[in-house]
mmCIF file of C-alpha atoms and ligand atoms in Angstrom:
data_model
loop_
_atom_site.group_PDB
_atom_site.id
_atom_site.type_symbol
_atom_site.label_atom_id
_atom_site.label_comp_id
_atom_site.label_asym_id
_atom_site.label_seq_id
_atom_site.Cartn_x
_atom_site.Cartn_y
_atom_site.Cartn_z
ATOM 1 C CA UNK A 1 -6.175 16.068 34.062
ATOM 2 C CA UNK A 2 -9.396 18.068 33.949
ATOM 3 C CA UNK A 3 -12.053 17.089 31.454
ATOM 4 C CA UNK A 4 -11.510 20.974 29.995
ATOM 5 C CA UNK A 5 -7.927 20.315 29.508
ATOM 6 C CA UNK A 6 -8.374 16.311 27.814
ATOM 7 C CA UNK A 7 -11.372 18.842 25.346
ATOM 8 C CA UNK A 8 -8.052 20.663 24.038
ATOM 9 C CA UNK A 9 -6.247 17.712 23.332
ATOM 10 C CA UNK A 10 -9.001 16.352 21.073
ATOM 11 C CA UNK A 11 -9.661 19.927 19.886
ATOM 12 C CA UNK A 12 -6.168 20.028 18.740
ATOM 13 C CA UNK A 13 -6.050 16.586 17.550
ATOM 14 C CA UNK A 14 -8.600 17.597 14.910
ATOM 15 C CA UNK A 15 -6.847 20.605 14.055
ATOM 16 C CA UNK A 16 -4.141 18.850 13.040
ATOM 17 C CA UNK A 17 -6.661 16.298 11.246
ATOM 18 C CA UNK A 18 -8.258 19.390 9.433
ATOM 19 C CA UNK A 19 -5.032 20.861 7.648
ATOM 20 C CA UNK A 20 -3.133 17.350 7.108
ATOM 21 C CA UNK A 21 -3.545 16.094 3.771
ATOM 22 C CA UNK A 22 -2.131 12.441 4.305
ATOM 23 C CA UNK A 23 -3.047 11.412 7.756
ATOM 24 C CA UNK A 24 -2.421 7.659 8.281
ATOM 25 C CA UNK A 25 -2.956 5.815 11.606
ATOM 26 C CA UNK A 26 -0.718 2.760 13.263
ATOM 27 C CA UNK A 27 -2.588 0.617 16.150
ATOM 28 C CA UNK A 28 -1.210 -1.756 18.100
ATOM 29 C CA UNK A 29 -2.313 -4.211 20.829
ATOM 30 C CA UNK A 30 -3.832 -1.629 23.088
ATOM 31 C CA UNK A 31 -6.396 -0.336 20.340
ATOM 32 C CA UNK A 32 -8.403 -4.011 21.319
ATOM 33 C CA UNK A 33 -8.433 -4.575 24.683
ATOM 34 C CA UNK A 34 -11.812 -2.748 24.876
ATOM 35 C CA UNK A 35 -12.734 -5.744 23.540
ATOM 36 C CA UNK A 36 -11.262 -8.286 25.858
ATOM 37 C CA UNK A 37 -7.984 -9.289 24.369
ATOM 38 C CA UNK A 38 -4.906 -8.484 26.448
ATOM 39 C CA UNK A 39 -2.266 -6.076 25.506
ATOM 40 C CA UNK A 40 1.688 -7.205 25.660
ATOM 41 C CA UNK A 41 2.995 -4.616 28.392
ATOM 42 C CA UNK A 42 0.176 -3.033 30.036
ATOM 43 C CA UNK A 43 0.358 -3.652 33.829
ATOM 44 C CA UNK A 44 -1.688 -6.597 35.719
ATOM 45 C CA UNK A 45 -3.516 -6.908 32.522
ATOM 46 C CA UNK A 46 -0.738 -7.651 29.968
ATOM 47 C CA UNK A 47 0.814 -11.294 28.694
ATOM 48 C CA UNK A 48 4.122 -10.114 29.759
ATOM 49 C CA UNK A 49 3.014 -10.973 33.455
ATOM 50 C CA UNK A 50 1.861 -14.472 32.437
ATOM 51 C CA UNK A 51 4.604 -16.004 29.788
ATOM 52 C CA UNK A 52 7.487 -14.225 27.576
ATOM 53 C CA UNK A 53 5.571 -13.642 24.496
ATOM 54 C CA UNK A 54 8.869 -13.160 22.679
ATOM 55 C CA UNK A 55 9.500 -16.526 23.683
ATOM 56 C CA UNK A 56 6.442 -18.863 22.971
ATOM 57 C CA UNK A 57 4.886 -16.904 19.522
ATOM 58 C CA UNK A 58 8.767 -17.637 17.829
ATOM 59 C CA UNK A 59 9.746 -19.826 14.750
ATOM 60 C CA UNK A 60 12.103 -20.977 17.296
ATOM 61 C CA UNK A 61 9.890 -22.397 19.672
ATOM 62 C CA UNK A 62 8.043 -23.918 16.413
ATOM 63 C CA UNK A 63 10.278 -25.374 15.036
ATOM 64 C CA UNK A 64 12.217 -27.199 17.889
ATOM 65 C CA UNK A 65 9.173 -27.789 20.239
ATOM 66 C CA UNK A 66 6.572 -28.074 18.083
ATOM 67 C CA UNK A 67 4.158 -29.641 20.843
ATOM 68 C CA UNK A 68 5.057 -26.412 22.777
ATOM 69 C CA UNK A 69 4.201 -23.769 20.289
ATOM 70 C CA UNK A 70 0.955 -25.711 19.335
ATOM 71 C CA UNK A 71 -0.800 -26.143 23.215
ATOM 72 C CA UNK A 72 0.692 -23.000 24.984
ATOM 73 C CA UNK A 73 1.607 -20.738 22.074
ATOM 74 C CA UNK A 74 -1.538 -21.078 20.176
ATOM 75 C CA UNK A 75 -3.781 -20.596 23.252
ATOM 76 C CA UNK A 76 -2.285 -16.860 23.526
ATOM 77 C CA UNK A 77 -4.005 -16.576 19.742
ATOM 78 C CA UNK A 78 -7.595 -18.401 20.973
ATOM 79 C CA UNK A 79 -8.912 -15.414 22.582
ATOM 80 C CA UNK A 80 -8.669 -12.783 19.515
ATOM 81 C CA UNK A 81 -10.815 -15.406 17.186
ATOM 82 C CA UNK A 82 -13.569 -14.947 19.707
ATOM 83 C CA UNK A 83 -13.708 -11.386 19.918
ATOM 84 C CA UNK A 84 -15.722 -7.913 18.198
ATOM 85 C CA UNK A 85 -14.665 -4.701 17.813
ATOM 86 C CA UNK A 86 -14.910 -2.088 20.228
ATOM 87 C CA UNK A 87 -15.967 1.821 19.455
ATOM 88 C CA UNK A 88 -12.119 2.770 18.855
ATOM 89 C CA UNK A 89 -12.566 0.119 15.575
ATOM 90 C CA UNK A 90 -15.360 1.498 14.378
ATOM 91 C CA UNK A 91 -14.169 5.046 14.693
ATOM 92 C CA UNK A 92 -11.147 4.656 12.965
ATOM 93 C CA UNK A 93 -13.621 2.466 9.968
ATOM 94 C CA UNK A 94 -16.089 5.884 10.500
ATOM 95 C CA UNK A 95 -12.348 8.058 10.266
ATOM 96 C CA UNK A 96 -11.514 6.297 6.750
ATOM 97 C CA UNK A 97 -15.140 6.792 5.262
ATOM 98 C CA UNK A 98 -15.311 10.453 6.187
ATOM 99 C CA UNK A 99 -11.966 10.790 4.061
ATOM 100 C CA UNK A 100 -10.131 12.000 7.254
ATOM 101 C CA UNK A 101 -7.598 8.564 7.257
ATOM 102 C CA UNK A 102 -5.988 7.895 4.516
ATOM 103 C CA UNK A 103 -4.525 4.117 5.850
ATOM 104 C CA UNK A 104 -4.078 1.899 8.996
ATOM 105 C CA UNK A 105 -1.101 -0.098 9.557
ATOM 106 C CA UNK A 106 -1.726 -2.262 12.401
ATOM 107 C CA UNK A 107 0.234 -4.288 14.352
ATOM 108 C CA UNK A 108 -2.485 -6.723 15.422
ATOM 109 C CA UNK A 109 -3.445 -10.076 14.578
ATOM 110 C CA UNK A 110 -6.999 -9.769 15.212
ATOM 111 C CA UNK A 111 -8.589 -8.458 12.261
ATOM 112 C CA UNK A 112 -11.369 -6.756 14.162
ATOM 113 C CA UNK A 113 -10.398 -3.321 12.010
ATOM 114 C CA UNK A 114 -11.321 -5.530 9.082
ATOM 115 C CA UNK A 115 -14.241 -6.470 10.639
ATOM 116 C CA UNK A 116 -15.285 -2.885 11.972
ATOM 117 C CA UNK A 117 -15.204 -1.666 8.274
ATOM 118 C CA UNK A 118 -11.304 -0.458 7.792
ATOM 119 C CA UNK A 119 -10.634 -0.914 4.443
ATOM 120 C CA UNK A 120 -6.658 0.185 3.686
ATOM 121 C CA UNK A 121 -5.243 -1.476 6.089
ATOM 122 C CA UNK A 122 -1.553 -3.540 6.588
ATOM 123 C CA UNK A 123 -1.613 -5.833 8.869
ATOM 124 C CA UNK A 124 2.697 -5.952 9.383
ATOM 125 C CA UNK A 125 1.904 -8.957 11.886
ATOM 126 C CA UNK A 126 -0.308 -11.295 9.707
ATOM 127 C CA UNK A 127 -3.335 -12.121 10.739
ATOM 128 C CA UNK A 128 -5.676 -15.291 12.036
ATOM 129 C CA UNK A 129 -7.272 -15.699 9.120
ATOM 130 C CA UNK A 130 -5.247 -18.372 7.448
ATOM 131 C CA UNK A 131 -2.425 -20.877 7.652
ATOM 132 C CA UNK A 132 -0.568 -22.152 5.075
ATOM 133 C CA UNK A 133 1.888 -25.598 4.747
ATOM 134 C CA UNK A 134 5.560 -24.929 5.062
ATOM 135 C CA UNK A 135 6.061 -27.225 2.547
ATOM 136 C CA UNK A 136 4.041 -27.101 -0.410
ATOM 137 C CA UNK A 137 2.462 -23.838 0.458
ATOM 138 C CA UNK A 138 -1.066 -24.032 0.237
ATOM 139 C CA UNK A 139 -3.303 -21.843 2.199
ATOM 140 C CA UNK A 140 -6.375 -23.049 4.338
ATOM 141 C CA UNK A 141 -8.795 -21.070 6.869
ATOM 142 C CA UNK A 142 -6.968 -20.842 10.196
ATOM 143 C CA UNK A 143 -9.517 -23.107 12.009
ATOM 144 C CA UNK A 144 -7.950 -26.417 10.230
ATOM 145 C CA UNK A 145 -5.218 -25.842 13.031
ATOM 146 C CA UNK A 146 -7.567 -25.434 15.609
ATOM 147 C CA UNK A 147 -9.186 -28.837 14.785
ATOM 148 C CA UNK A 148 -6.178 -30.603 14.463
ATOM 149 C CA UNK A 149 -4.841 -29.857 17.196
ATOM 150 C CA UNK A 150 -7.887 -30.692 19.500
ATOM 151 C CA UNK A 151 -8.098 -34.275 17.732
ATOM 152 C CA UNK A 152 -4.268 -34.730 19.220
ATOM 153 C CA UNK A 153 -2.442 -34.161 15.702
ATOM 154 C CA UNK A 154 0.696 -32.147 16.830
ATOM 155 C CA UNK A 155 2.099 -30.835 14.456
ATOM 156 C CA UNK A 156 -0.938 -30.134 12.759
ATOM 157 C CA UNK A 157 -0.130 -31.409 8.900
ATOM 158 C CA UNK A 158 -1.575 -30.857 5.155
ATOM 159 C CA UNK A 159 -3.716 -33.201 3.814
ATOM 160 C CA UNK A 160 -1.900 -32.491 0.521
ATOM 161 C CA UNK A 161 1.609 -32.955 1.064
ATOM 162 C CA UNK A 162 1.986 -33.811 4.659
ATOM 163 C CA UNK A 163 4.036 -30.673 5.311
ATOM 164 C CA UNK A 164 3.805 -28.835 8.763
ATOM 165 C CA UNK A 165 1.022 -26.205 8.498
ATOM 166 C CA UNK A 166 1.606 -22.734 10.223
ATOM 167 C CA UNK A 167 -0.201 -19.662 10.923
ATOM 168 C CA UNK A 168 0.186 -16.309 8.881
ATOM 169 C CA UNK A 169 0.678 -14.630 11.876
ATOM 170 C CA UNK A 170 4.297 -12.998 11.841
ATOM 171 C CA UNK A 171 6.241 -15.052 14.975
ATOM 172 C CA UNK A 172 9.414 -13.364 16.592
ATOM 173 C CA UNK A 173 12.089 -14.624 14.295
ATOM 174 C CA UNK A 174 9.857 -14.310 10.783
ATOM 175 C CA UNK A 175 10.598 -11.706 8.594
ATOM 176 C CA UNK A 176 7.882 -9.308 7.761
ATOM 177 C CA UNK A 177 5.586 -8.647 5.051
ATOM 178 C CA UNK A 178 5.706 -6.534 1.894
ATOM 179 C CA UNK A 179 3.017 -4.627 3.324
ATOM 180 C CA UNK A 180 5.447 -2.912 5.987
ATOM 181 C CA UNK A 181 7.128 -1.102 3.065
ATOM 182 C CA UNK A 182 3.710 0.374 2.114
ATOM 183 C CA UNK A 183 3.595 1.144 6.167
ATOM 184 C CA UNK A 184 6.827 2.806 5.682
ATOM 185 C CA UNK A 185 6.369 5.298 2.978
ATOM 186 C CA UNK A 186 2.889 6.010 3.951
ATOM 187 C CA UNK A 187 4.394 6.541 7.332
ATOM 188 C CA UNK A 188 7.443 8.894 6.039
ATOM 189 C CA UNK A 189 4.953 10.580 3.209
ATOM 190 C CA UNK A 190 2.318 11.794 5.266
ATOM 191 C CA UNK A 191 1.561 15.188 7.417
ATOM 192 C CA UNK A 192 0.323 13.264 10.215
ATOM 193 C CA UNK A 193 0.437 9.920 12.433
ATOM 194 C CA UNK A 194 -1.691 8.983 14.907
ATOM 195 C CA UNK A 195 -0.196 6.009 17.235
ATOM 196 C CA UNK A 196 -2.886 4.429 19.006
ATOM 197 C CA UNK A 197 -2.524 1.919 21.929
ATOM 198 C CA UNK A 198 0.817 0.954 21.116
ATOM 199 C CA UNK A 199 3.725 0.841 23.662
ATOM 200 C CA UNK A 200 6.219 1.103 20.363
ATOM 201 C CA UNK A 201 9.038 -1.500 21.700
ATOM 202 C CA UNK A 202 8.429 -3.771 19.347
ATOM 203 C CA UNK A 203 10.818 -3.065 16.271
ATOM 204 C CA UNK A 204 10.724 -2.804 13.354
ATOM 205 C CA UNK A 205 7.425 -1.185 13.089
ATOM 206 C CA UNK A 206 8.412 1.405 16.084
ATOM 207 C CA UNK A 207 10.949 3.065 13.306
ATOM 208 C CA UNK A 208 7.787 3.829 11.913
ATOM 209 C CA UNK A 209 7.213 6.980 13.965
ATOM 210 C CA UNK A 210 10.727 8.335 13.119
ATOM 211 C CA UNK A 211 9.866 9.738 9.781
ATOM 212 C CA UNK A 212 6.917 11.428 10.563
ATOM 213 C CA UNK A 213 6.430 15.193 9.836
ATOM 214 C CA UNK A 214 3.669 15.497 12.889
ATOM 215 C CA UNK A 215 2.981 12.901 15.368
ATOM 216 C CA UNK A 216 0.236 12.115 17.855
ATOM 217 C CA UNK A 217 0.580 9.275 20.473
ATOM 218 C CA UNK A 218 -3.257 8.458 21.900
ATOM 219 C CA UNK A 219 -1.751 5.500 24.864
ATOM 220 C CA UNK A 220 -2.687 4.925 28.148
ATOM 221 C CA UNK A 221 1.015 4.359 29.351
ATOM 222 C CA UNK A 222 3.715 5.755 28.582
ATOM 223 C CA UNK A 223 5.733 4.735 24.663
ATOM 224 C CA UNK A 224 9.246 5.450 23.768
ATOM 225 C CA UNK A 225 8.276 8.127 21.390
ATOM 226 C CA UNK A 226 6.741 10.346 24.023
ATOM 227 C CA UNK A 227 9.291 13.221 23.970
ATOM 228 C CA UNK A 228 8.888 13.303 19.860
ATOM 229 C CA UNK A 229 5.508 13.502 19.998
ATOM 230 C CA UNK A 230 3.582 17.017 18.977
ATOM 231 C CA UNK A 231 0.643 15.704 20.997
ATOM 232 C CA UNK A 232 -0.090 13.064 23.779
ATOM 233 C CA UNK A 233 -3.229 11.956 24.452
ATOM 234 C CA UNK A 234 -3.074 9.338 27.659
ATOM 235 C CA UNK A 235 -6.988 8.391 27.130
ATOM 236 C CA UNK A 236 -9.030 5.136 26.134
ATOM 237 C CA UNK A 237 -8.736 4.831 22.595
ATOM 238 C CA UNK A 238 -12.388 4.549 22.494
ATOM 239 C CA UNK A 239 -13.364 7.744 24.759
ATOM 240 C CA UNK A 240 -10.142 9.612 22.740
ATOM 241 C CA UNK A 241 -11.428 8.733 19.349
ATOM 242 C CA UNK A 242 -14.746 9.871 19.828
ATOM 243 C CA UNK A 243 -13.954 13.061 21.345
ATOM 244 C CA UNK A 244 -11.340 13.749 18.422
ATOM 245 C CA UNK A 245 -14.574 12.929 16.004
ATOM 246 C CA UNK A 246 -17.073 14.761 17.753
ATOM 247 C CA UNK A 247 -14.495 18.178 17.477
ATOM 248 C CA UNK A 248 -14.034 17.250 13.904
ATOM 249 C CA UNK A 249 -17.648 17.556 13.408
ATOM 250 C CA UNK A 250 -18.611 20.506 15.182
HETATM 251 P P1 NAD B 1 1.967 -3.354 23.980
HETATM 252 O O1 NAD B 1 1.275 -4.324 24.865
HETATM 253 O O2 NAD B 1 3.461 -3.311 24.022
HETATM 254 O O3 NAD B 1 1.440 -1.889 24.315
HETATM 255 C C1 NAD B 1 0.056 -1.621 24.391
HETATM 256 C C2 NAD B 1 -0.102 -0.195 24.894
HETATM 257 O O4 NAD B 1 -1.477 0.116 24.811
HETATM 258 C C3 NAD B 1 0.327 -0.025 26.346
HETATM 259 O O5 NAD B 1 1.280 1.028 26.419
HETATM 260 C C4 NAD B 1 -0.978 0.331 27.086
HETATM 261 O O6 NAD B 1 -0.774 1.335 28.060
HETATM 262 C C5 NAD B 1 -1.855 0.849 25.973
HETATM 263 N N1 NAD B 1 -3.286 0.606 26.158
HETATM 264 C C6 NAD B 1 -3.891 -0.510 26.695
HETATM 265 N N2 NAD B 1 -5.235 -0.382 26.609
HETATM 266 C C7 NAD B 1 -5.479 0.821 26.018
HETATM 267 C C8 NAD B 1 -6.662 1.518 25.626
HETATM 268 N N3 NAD B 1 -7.892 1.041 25.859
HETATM 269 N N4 NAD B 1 -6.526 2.740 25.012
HETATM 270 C C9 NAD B 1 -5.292 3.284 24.776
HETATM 271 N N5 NAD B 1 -4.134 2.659 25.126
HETATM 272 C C10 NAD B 1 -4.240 1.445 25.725
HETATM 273 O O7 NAD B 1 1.418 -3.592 22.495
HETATM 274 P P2 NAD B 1 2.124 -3.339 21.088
HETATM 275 O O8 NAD B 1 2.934 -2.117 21.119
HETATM 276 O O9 NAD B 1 1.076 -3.495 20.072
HETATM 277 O O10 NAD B 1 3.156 -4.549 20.951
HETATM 278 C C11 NAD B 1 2.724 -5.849 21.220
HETATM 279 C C12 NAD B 1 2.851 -6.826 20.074
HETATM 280 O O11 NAD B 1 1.985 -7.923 20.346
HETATM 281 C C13 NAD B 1 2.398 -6.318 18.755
HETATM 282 O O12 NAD B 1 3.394 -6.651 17.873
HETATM 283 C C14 NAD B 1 1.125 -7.079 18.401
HETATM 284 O O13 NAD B 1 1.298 -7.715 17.154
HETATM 285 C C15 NAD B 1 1.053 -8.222 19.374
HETATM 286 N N6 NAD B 1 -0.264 -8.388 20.039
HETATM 287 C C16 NAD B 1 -1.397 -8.264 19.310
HETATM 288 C C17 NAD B 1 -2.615 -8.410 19.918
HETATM 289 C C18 NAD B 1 -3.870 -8.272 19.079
HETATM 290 O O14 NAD B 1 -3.854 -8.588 17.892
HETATM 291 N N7 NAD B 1 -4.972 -7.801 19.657
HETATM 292 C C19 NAD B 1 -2.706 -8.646 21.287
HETATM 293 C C20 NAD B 1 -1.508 -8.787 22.014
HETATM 294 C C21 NAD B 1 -0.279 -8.633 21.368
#
């Protein structure tokens, strides 16, 4: 596609910015790997060529083979911790400010829209932040895993209780957060989503895009709500974002 041609797209992007009223946003792993962490499904690049994901970030694996989930499992987390946000972060943080977004539901772990300045934001998938004991529920900074686990304690445990500690991070097999019902009516009440970087397979959060009055998919490959989309942008988050912004400003 001609440069002219991927102008429109962003023209009309902001069009549709300028008249919605509610315009809420939902990102998923694609949105950060301008900043180094691997998407699921993308080819060459993504996890899916390297382990099942499905598999090793599950209750079941922790649970049954503890030792498992906390070598291989947790190294798939290690490289997020590490990382900054990218200029498809900060745009959406510049989007919010400006009034334009009224709230991010994100489907990543990584809290770099946190950390680019997002402020409404529901993280459906947890975050790294924090773990917590599974038995007497306590919560402590993330890195207490991290620190067991290098001094050999698997499964890490609370110095409280004893109980197994966990990550907040939603595995396959954990239920998910109040915040997805927020998600969900924000997602069914507004005039406008914008779906960034997200291959929408992973359910529930793709019934997300079902409800929604207009919808814009910004992806590099292809997502299973291509057909319903009103626009497709198949662009860098980071290159599509600012063009979108720069239109909205002219
Ligand atoms: P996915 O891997 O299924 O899909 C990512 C999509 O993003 C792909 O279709 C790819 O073509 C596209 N993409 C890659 N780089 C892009 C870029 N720079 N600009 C625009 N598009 C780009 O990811 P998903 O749909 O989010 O599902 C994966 C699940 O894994 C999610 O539930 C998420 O919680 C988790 N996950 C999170 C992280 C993270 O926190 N950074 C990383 C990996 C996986």
């Amino acid at each position: 596609m001609g440069i002219d041609q991927l102008n429109n797209i962003a023209k009309n992007i902001a069009e549709l910015i300028k008249k919605s009223e509610k315009t809420c946003v939902l990102t998923g792993a694609g949105i950060s790997t301008e900043s180094g962490i691997p998407d699921f499904r993308s080819p060459k690049t993504g996890l899916w060529n390297k382990y099942d994901p499905m598999e090793l970030l599950s209750t079941d694996v922790l649970y049954r083979n503890p030792k498992l989930f906390y070598t291989e499992s947790l190294n798939i987390l290690m490289p997020m911790i590490d990382a900054s946000p990218n200029k498809a972060h900060e745009m959406l943080a510049v989007l919010e400010k400006e009034g334009y977004i009224y709230s991010l539901t994100t489907q990543n772990i990584d809290n770099l829209h946190y950390r680019a300045g997002s402020r409404n934001i529901y993280e459906v998938h947890g975050h790294l932040r924090t773990c917590h004991c599974m038995q007497c529920q306590r919560s402590f900074d993330f890195s207490i895993i991290i620190k067991k686990r290098d001094n050999g304690e698997i499964p890490p445990l609370c110095d409280k209780c004893a109980g197994v500690l966990r990550t907040d991070v939603v595995l396959f097999g954990d239920r998910l957060p109040e915040c997805f019902e927020d998600a969900f009516n924000d997602a069914r009440d507004c005039d406008l989503l914008i779906v960034i970087g997200s291959s929408l397979q992973v359910a529930p959060v793709n019934m997300l895009p079902q409800s929604a009055k207009k919808l814009v998919i910004i992806n590099m490959g292809e997502t299973l709500y291509d057909r319903r989309a009103d626009i497709l942008y198949h662009e860098k988050a980071s290159i599509a974002l600012t063009n979108i912004y720069n239109e909205l400003k002219k």
